[in-house]
PDB file of C-alpha atoms in Angstrom:
ATOM      1  CA  ASP M   1       0.000   0.000   0.000  1.00 71.00           C
ATOM      2  CA  LEU M   2       2.904   2.377   0.699  1.00 73.00           C
ATOM      3  CA  PRO M   3       5.450   2.679  -2.174  1.00 70.00           C
ATOM      4  CA  HIS M   4       8.439   3.399   0.083  1.00 70.00           C
ATOM      5  CA  LYS M   5       7.930   0.038   1.814  1.00 77.00           C
ATOM      6  CA  ALA M   6       8.501  -1.879  -1.433  1.00 83.00           C
ATOM      7  CA  SER M   7      12.208  -2.235  -0.824  1.00 90.00           C
ATOM      8  CA  PRO M   8      14.827  -4.593  -2.344  1.00 93.00           C
ATOM      9  CA  THR M   9      15.096  -8.079  -0.838  1.00 92.00           C
ATOM     10  CA  LYS M  10      18.329  -9.642   0.435  1.00 93.00           C
ATOM     11  CA  GLU M  11      18.408 -11.818  -2.693  1.00 93.00           C
ATOM     12  CA  ILE M  12      18.296  -8.762  -4.958  1.00 94.00           C
ATOM     13  CA  MET M  13      21.048  -7.050  -2.976  1.00 95.00           C
ATOM     14  CA  LYS M  14      23.185 -10.196  -3.215  1.00 95.00           C
ATOM     15  CA  VAL M  15      22.821 -10.343  -7.018  1.00 95.00           C
ATOM     16  CA  LEU M  16      23.590  -6.635  -7.409  1.00 96.00           C
ATOM     17  CA  SER M  17      26.631  -6.920  -5.162  1.00 96.00           C
ATOM     18  CA  ALA M  18      27.933  -9.872  -7.200  1.00 96.00           C
ATOM     19  CA  LEU M  19      27.486  -7.895 -10.440  1.00 95.00           C
ATOM     20  CA  THR M  20      29.564  -5.022  -9.074  1.00 95.00           C
ATOM     21  CA  GLU M  21      32.420  -7.438  -8.312  1.00 94.00           C
ATOM     22  CA  LEU M  22      32.774  -8.523 -11.956  1.00 93.00           C
ATOM     23  CA  ASN M  23      35.734  -7.129 -13.854  1.00 90.00           C
ATOM     24  CA  ALA M  24      34.935  -4.440 -16.436  1.00 90.00           C
ATOM     25  CA  CYS M  25      31.265  -4.302 -15.476  1.00 93.00           C
ATOM     26  CA  ASP M  26      29.464  -1.085 -14.498  1.00 96.00           C
ATOM     27  CA  VAL M  27      26.071  -1.344 -12.796  1.00 97.00           C
ATOM     28  CA  PHE M  28      23.414   1.364 -13.139  1.00 97.00           C
ATOM     29  CA  ILE M  29      20.055   1.478 -11.380  1.00 97.00           C
ATOM     30  CA  ILE M  30      17.619   3.745 -13.226  1.00 97.00           C
ATOM     31  CA  SER M  31      14.421   4.088 -11.239  1.00 94.00           C
ATOM     32  CA  GLY M  32      11.309   6.193 -10.940  1.00 89.00           C
ATOM     33  CA  ARG M  33      11.941   6.353  -7.188  1.00 90.00           C
ATOM     34  CA  LYS M  34      13.171   9.415  -5.343  1.00 91.00           C
ATOM     35  CA  SER M  35      16.882   9.924  -4.780  1.00 94.00           C
ATOM     36  CA  ALA M  36      16.473   9.511  -1.004  1.00 92.00           C
ATOM     37  CA  ASP M  37      14.955   6.031  -1.451  1.00 92.00           C
ATOM     38  CA  LEU M  38      17.682   4.851  -3.822  1.00 95.00           C
ATOM     39  CA  GLU M  39      20.461   6.166  -1.613  1.00 94.00           C
ATOM     40  CA  ASN M  40      18.924   4.569   1.459  1.00 93.00           C
ATOM     41  CA  TRP M  41      18.711   1.159  -0.216  1.00 94.00           C
ATOM     42  CA  PHE M  42      21.837   1.022  -2.375  1.00 95.00           C
ATOM     43  CA  ARG M  43      24.429   3.360  -0.811  1.00 90.00           C
ATOM     44  CA  THR M  44      26.571   0.389   0.282  1.00 93.00           C
ATOM     45  CA  LEU M  45      26.906  -0.888  -3.299  1.00 95.00           C
ATOM     46  CA  ASN M  46      29.347   0.237  -5.964  1.00 96.00           C
ATOM     47  CA  VAL M  47      26.572   1.298  -8.364  1.00 97.00           C
ATOM     48  CA  THR M  48      25.537   4.458 -10.184  1.00 97.00           C
ATOM     49  CA  LEU M  49      22.062   5.563  -9.112  1.00 97.00           C
ATOM     50  CA  ILE M  50      19.698   7.494 -11.374  1.00 97.00           C
ATOM     51  CA  ALA M  51      16.514   8.723  -9.706  1.00 95.00           C
ATOM     52  CA  GLU M  52      13.133   9.743 -11.141  1.00 93.00           C
ATOM     53  CA  HIS M  53      13.608   8.089 -14.542  1.00 91.00           C
ATOM     54  CA  GLY M  54      16.780  10.051 -15.305  1.00 92.00           C
ATOM     55  CA  CYS M  55      16.397  13.332 -13.434  1.00 92.00           C
ATOM     56  CA  SER M  56      19.313  13.122 -11.004  1.00 94.00           C
ATOM     57  CA  ILE M  57      22.442  11.005 -10.708  1.00 95.00           C
ATOM     58  CA  HIS M  58      24.705   9.750  -7.947  1.00 96.00           C
ATOM     59  CA  LYS M  59      27.961   7.997  -8.833  1.00 93.00           C
ATOM     60  CA  PRO M  60      29.780   5.833  -6.251  1.00 91.00           C
ATOM     61  CA  SER M  61      32.481   8.495  -5.916  1.00 87.00           C
ATOM     62  CA  ASP M  62      30.022  11.385  -5.479  1.00 89.00           C
ATOM     63  CA  ARG M  63      29.049  12.997  -2.198  1.00 87.00           C
ATOM     64  CA  GLU M  64      25.990  14.756  -3.600  1.00 93.00           C
ATOM     65  CA  TRP M  65      23.308  14.099  -6.214  1.00 95.00           C
ATOM     66  CA  HIS M  66      23.543  16.013  -9.487  1.00 92.00           C
ATOM     67  CA  ILE M  67      20.756  17.065 -11.862  1.00 90.00           C
ATOM     68  CA  ILE M  68      21.440  15.657 -15.338  1.00 86.00           C
ATOM     69  CA  ASN M  69      19.555  18.497 -17.072  1.00 85.00           C
ATOM     70  CA  PRO M  70      19.430  21.663 -14.916  1.00 86.00           C
ATOM     71  CA  ASN M  71      17.212  23.423 -17.499  1.00 88.00           C
ATOM     72  CA  ILE M  72      14.132  21.218 -17.025  1.00 89.00           C
ATOM     73  CA  ASP M  73      10.821  23.110 -17.295  1.00 91.00           C
ATOM     74  CA  LEU M  74       8.720  22.272 -14.215  1.00 92.00           C
ATOM     75  CA  SER M  75       6.202  25.116 -14.470  1.00 94.00           C
ATOM     76  CA  TRP M  76       3.385  22.591 -15.056  1.00 95.00           C
ATOM     77  CA  LYS M  77       3.664  20.885 -11.648  1.00 95.00           C
ATOM     78  CA  ASP M  78       1.262  23.117  -9.705  1.00 95.00           C
ATOM     79  CA  LYS M  79      -1.437  22.603 -12.338  1.00 95.00           C
ATOM     80  CA  VAL M  80      -1.015  18.821 -12.188  1.00 97.00           C
ATOM     81  CA  ILE M  81      -1.034  18.707  -8.383  1.00 97.00           C
ATOM     82  CA  LYS M  82      -4.329  20.632  -8.396  1.00 97.00           C
ATOM     83  CA  ILE M  83      -5.900  18.149 -10.849  1.00 97.00           C
ATOM     84  CA  PHE M  84      -4.617  15.140  -8.901  1.00 98.00           C
ATOM     85  CA  SER M  85      -5.953  16.586  -5.652  1.00 97.00           C
ATOM     86  CA  GLN M  86      -9.414  16.815  -7.192  1.00 97.00           C
ATOM     87  CA  TYR M  87      -9.272  13.121  -8.076  1.00 97.00           C
ATOM     88  CA  VAL M  88      -8.090  12.250  -4.565  1.00 97.00           C
ATOM     89  CA  SER M  89     -11.215  13.904  -3.159  1.00 97.00           C
ATOM     90  CA  THR M  90     -13.501  11.846  -5.432  1.00 96.00           C
ATOM     91  CA  THR M  91     -11.613   8.513  -5.272  1.00 97.00           C
ATOM     92  CA  PRO M  92     -11.256   7.037  -1.748  1.00 97.00           C
ATOM     93  CA  GLY M  93      -7.924   5.347  -1.053  1.00 95.00           C
ATOM     94  CA  THR M  94      -5.878   7.426  -3.515  1.00 96.00           C
ATOM     95  CA  PHE M  95      -3.042   9.825  -2.759  1.00 96.00           C
ATOM     96  CA  VAL M  96      -0.552  12.129  -4.486  1.00 96.00           C
ATOM     97  CA  GLU M  97       3.234  11.777  -4.422  1.00 93.00           C
ATOM     98  CA  GLU M  98       5.300  14.760  -5.530  1.00 93.00           C
ATOM     99  CA  LYS M  99       8.821  14.221  -6.829  1.00 91.00           C
ATOM    100  CA  MET M 100      11.399  16.653  -8.167  1.00 90.00           C
ATOM    101  CA  SER M 101      10.532  16.122 -11.843  1.00 91.00           C
ATOM    102  CA  SER M 102       7.164  14.355 -11.698  1.00 92.00           C
ATOM    103  CA  VAL M 103       3.869  14.011  -9.849  1.00 95.00           C
ATOM    104  CA  VAL M 104       2.214  10.628  -9.211  1.00 95.00           C
ATOM    105  CA  TRP M 105      -1.402   9.740  -8.425  1.00 97.00           C
ATOM    106  CA  HIS M 106      -1.509   6.363  -6.633  1.00 96.00           C
ATOM    107  CA  PHE M 107      -4.694   4.276  -6.627  1.00 96.00           C
ATOM    108  CA  ARG M 108      -3.268   1.040  -5.188  1.00 93.00           C
ATOM    109  CA  LYS M 109      -5.432   1.382  -2.051  1.00 93.00           C
ATOM    110  CA  ALA M 110      -8.634   2.249  -3.946  1.00 95.00           C
ATOM    111  CA  ASP M 111     -11.366  -0.142  -5.036  1.00 96.00           C
ATOM    112  CA  PRO M 112      -9.670  -1.962  -7.974  1.00 94.00           C
ATOM    113  CA  GLU M 113     -12.380  -1.525 -10.617  1.00 96.00           C
ATOM    114  CA  PHE M 114     -13.320   2.014  -9.599  1.00 97.00           C
ATOM    115  CA  GLY M 115      -9.667   3.008  -9.308  1.00 96.00           C
ATOM    116  CA  LYS M 116      -8.876   1.670 -12.784  1.00 95.00           C
ATOM    117  CA  TRP M 117     -11.861   3.489 -14.283  1.00 96.00           C
ATOM    118  CA  LYS M 118     -10.901   6.757 -12.594  1.00 97.00           C
ATOM    119  CA  SER M 119      -7.275   6.352 -13.726  1.00 96.00           C
ATOM    120  CA  GLN M 120      -8.391   6.055 -17.340  1.00 96.00           C
ATOM    121  CA  GLN M 121     -10.616   9.101 -16.931  1.00 96.00           C
ATOM    122  CA  LEU M 122      -7.748  11.026 -15.321  1.00 97.00           C
ATOM    123  CA  SER M 123      -5.276  10.059 -18.041  1.00 96.00           C
ATOM    124  CA  GLY M 124      -7.677  11.260 -20.738  1.00 95.00           C
ATOM    125  CA  ASN M 125      -8.231  14.564 -18.972  1.00 96.00           C
ATOM    126  CA  LEU M 126      -4.511  15.114 -18.477  1.00 97.00           C
ATOM    127  CA  LEU M 127      -3.689  14.434 -22.130  1.00 95.00           C
ATOM    128  CA  GLU M 128      -6.224  17.063 -23.142  1.00 95.00           C
ATOM    129  CA  ILE M 129      -5.338  19.683 -20.519  1.00 95.00           C
ATOM    130  CA  LEU M 130      -1.554  19.278 -20.815  1.00 96.00           C
ATOM    131  CA  ALA M 131      -1.367  18.969 -24.595  1.00 94.00           C
ATOM    132  CA  ASN M 132       0.883  22.033 -24.893  1.00 93.00           C
ATOM    133  CA  GLU M 133       3.103  21.304 -21.888  1.00 94.00           C
ATOM    134  CA  ASN M 134       6.544  19.642 -21.863  1.00 91.00           C
ATOM    135  CA  VAL M 135       5.248  16.501 -20.153  1.00 94.00           C
ATOM    136  CA  VAL M 136       4.559  12.800 -20.589  1.00 91.00           C
ATOM    137  CA  VAL M 137       1.448  11.186 -19.097  1.00 94.00           C
ATOM    138  CA  ASN M 138       2.121   7.583 -18.075  1.00 88.00           C
ATOM    139  CA  GLN M 139      -0.556   5.165 -16.872  1.00 87.00           C
ATOM    140  CA  GLY M 140       1.534   2.597 -15.015  1.00 82.00           C
ATOM    141  CA  ARG M 141       0.915  -0.124 -12.441  1.00 83.00           C
ATOM    142  CA  LEU M 142      -1.723   1.345 -10.094  1.00 91.00           C
ATOM    143  CA  ILE M 143      -0.485   4.858 -10.829  1.00 94.00           C
ATOM    144  CA  VAL M 144      -0.921   7.792 -13.174  1.00 96.00           C
ATOM    145  CA  GLU M 145       2.284   9.799 -13.486  1.00 93.00           C
ATOM    146  CA  VAL M 146       3.027  13.103 -15.154  1.00 95.00           C
ATOM    147  CA  SER M 147       6.710  13.733 -15.763  1.00 92.00           C
ATOM    148  CA  SER M 148       8.901  16.048 -17.796  1.00 92.00           C
ATOM    149  CA  ASN M 149       9.410  14.962 -21.403  1.00 91.00           C
ATOM    150  CA  GLN M 150      12.921  16.401 -21.188  1.00 90.00           C
ATOM    151  CA  ILE M 151      14.129  13.370 -19.234  1.00 90.00           C
ATOM    152  CA  SER M 152      13.716   9.618 -19.669  1.00 92.00           C
ATOM    153  CA  LYS M 153      15.483   6.358 -18.945  1.00 95.00           C
ATOM    154  CA  GLY M 154      16.509   6.305 -22.604  1.00 95.00           C
ATOM    155  CA  THR M 155      18.142   9.721 -22.307  1.00 92.00           C
ATOM    156  CA  ALA M 156      20.009   8.525 -19.218  1.00 93.00           C
ATOM    157  CA  VAL M 157      21.286   5.402 -21.015  1.00 96.00           C
ATOM    158  CA  ARG M 158      22.482   7.477 -23.983  1.00 95.00           C
ATOM    159  CA  HIS M 159      24.227   9.847 -21.574  1.00 91.00           C
ATOM    160  CA  PHE M 160      26.341   7.064 -20.070  1.00 93.00           C
ATOM    161  CA  MET M 161      26.978   5.309 -23.378  1.00 95.00           C
ATOM    162  CA  GLU M 162      28.449   8.562 -24.705  1.00 94.00           C
ATOM    163  CA  LYS M 163      30.696   8.862 -21.649  1.00 91.00           C
ATOM    164  CA  LYS M 164      32.258   5.411 -22.069  1.00 94.00           C
ATOM    165  CA  ASP M 165      32.780   3.038 -24.988  1.00 94.00           C
ATOM    166  CA  TYR M 166      30.995  -0.088 -23.732  1.00 96.00           C
ATOM    167  CA  ASP M 167      31.191  -3.372 -25.654  1.00 96.00           C
ATOM    168  CA  ARG M 168      27.719  -4.444 -24.503  1.00 96.00           C
ATOM    169  CA  VAL M 169      24.918  -2.770 -22.559  1.00 97.00           C
ATOM    170  CA  ILE M 170      22.213  -4.916 -20.960  1.00 97.00           C
ATOM    171  CA  CYS M 171      19.005  -2.947 -20.322  1.00 98.00           C
ATOM    172  CA  VAL M 172      16.284  -4.649 -18.285  1.00 98.00           C
ATOM    173  CA  GLY M 173      12.898  -3.395 -17.122  1.00 97.00           C
ATOM    174  CA  ASP M 174       9.224  -4.254 -16.609  1.00 94.00           C
ATOM    175  CA  ASP M 175       7.519  -0.861 -16.933  1.00 90.00           C
ATOM    176  CA  LYS M 176       6.318   1.381 -19.755  1.00 88.00           C
ATOM    177  CA  THR M 177       8.991   3.910 -18.791  1.00 89.00           C
ATOM    178  CA  ASP M 178      11.640   1.308 -19.691  1.00 95.00           C
ATOM    179  CA  GLU M 179      10.543   1.370 -23.337  1.00 95.00           C
ATOM    180  CA  ALA M 180      12.581   4.571 -23.777  1.00 95.00           C
ATOM    181  CA  MET M 181      15.687   2.405 -23.238  1.00 97.00           C
ATOM    182  CA  PHE M 182      14.445  -0.404 -25.469  1.00 98.00           C
ATOM    183  CA  LYS M 183      13.784   1.966 -28.386  1.00 97.00           C
ATOM    184  CA  ILE M 184      17.445   3.020 -28.629  1.00 97.00           C
ATOM    185  CA  ASP M 185      18.849   1.842 -31.950  1.00 96.00           C
ATOM    186  CA  ASP M 186      22.327   0.663 -30.989  1.00 96.00           C
ATOM    187  CA  PRO M 187      23.719  -2.828 -31.749  1.00 96.00           C
ATOM    188  CA  ARG M 188      25.542  -2.887 -28.409  1.00 97.00           C
ATOM    189  CA  ILE M 189      22.286  -2.916 -26.449  1.00 98.00           C
ATOM    190  CA  ILE M 190      20.769  -6.200 -25.259  1.00 97.00           C
ATOM    191  CA  SER M 191      17.239  -5.222 -24.188  1.00 98.00           C
ATOM    192  CA  ILE M 192      15.149  -7.514 -21.980  1.00 98.00           C
ATOM    193  CA  LYS M 193      11.489  -6.976 -21.120  1.00 98.00           C
ATOM    194  CA  ILE M 194      10.152  -8.560 -17.924  1.00 98.00           C
ATOM    195  CA  GLY M 195       6.486  -9.538 -18.272  1.00 96.00           C
ATOM    196  CA  PRO M 196       3.917 -10.127 -21.029  1.00 96.00           C
ATOM    197  CA  GLU M 197       3.158  -6.567 -22.194  1.00 94.00           C
ATOM    198  CA  ASP M 198       3.960  -5.270 -25.682  1.00 95.00           C
ATOM    199  CA  THR M 199       7.545  -4.069 -25.944  1.00 97.00           C
ATOM    200  CA  PHE M 200      10.347  -2.800 -28.171  1.00 98.00           C
ATOM    201  CA  ALA M 201      12.819  -5.040 -26.322  1.00 98.00           C
ATOM    202  CA  LYS M 202      14.686  -7.710 -28.264  1.00 97.00           C
ATOM    203  CA  TYR M 203      14.246 -10.378 -25.590  1.00 98.00           C
ATOM    204  CA  ARG M 204      11.747 -11.271 -22.908  1.00 98.00           C
ATOM    205  CA  LEU M 205      11.663 -13.026 -19.533  1.00 98.00           C
ATOM    206  CA  SER M 206       8.305 -13.798 -17.934  1.00 97.00           C
ATOM    207  CA  SER M 207       9.152 -12.954 -14.321  1.00 96.00           C
ATOM    208  CA  PRO M 208      11.651 -11.209 -12.004  1.00 94.00           C
ATOM    209  CA  THR M 209      12.595 -14.661 -10.670  1.00 95.00           C
ATOM    210  CA  LEU M 210      13.806 -15.730 -14.116  1.00 97.00           C
ATOM    211  CA  LEU M 211      15.763 -12.487 -14.400  1.00 96.00           C
ATOM    212  CA  ARG M 212      17.580 -13.188 -11.142  1.00 95.00           C
ATOM    213  CA  ASP M 213      18.320 -16.732 -12.372  1.00 95.00           C
ATOM    214  CA  PHE M 214      19.651 -15.311 -15.638  1.00 95.00           C
ATOM    215  CA  LEU M 215      21.892 -12.821 -13.839  1.00 95.00           C
ATOM    216  CA  ALA M 216      23.158 -15.516 -11.469  1.00 93.00           C
ATOM    217  CA  GLN M 217      24.155 -17.692 -14.455  1.00 94.00           C
ATOM    218  CA  LEU M 218      25.771 -14.696 -16.160  1.00 92.00           C
ATOM    219  CA  ILE M 219      27.812 -13.957 -13.041  1.00 93.00           C
ATOM    220  CA  LYS M 220      28.940 -17.600 -12.781  1.00 92.00           C
ATOM    221  CA  ARG M 221      30.059 -17.688 -16.420  1.00 90.00           C
ATOM    222  CA  LYS M 222      31.939 -14.398 -16.157  1.00 86.00           C
ATOM    223  CA  LYS M 223      33.731 -15.532 -12.984  1.00 83.00           C
ATOM    224  CA  ARG M 224      34.570 -18.902 -14.506  1.00 81.00           C
ATOM    225  CA  HIS M 225      35.952 -17.199 -17.630  1.00 76.00           C
ATOM    226  CA  HIS M 226      38.050 -14.828 -15.535  1.00 70.00           C
ATOM    227  CA  ASP M 227      39.388 -17.551 -13.233  1.00 70.00           C
ATOM    228  CA  GLY M 228      40.202 -19.717 -16.209  1.00 60.00           C
TER     229      GLY M 228
END
């Protein structure tokens, strides 16, 4: 019911830690979560953290978070918060989460059918009202999110691929926001969609469990190759 309580398990932390120990392997976590959440969960790992779908970045060597694009237009936020607040008052169990570069309407605690219907109504209204704004309206899992169209997970991936000449880049995700990564036309990218939804990814795994199994096998093979 509360997003901040959906934290990484010990198994996930173990897999991520093992990935960071591989030679010539950089690990990036690009998430829609706030920077405070990511830092709280992953600060002990040697990973680069990217919060709010590509808004801010924290490298292992950094003390502070840095905004990737300091010129983001956020003048639309007050208008969106007002609209979301109206839907909160008419949809019991919903609430608004404000982030630096986005605003989220959560309906995970609402009646499932009514919440879904209201989310579709809200998305339609937002697309009409915000047609001339620099935003993207995303209807995700039990949420409706409005975020700046000046940032995306795809933009973040391109940013790091330009900084370093990687041989291969594995991009994995299960959300609509991950499609921005999967759409990148670069032969170095191995894109993997988790789940059954339509996707631009080249490959697919049906569940997070299979992804962890895949990563565990990848880690074993890389270690075996290095030791050999």
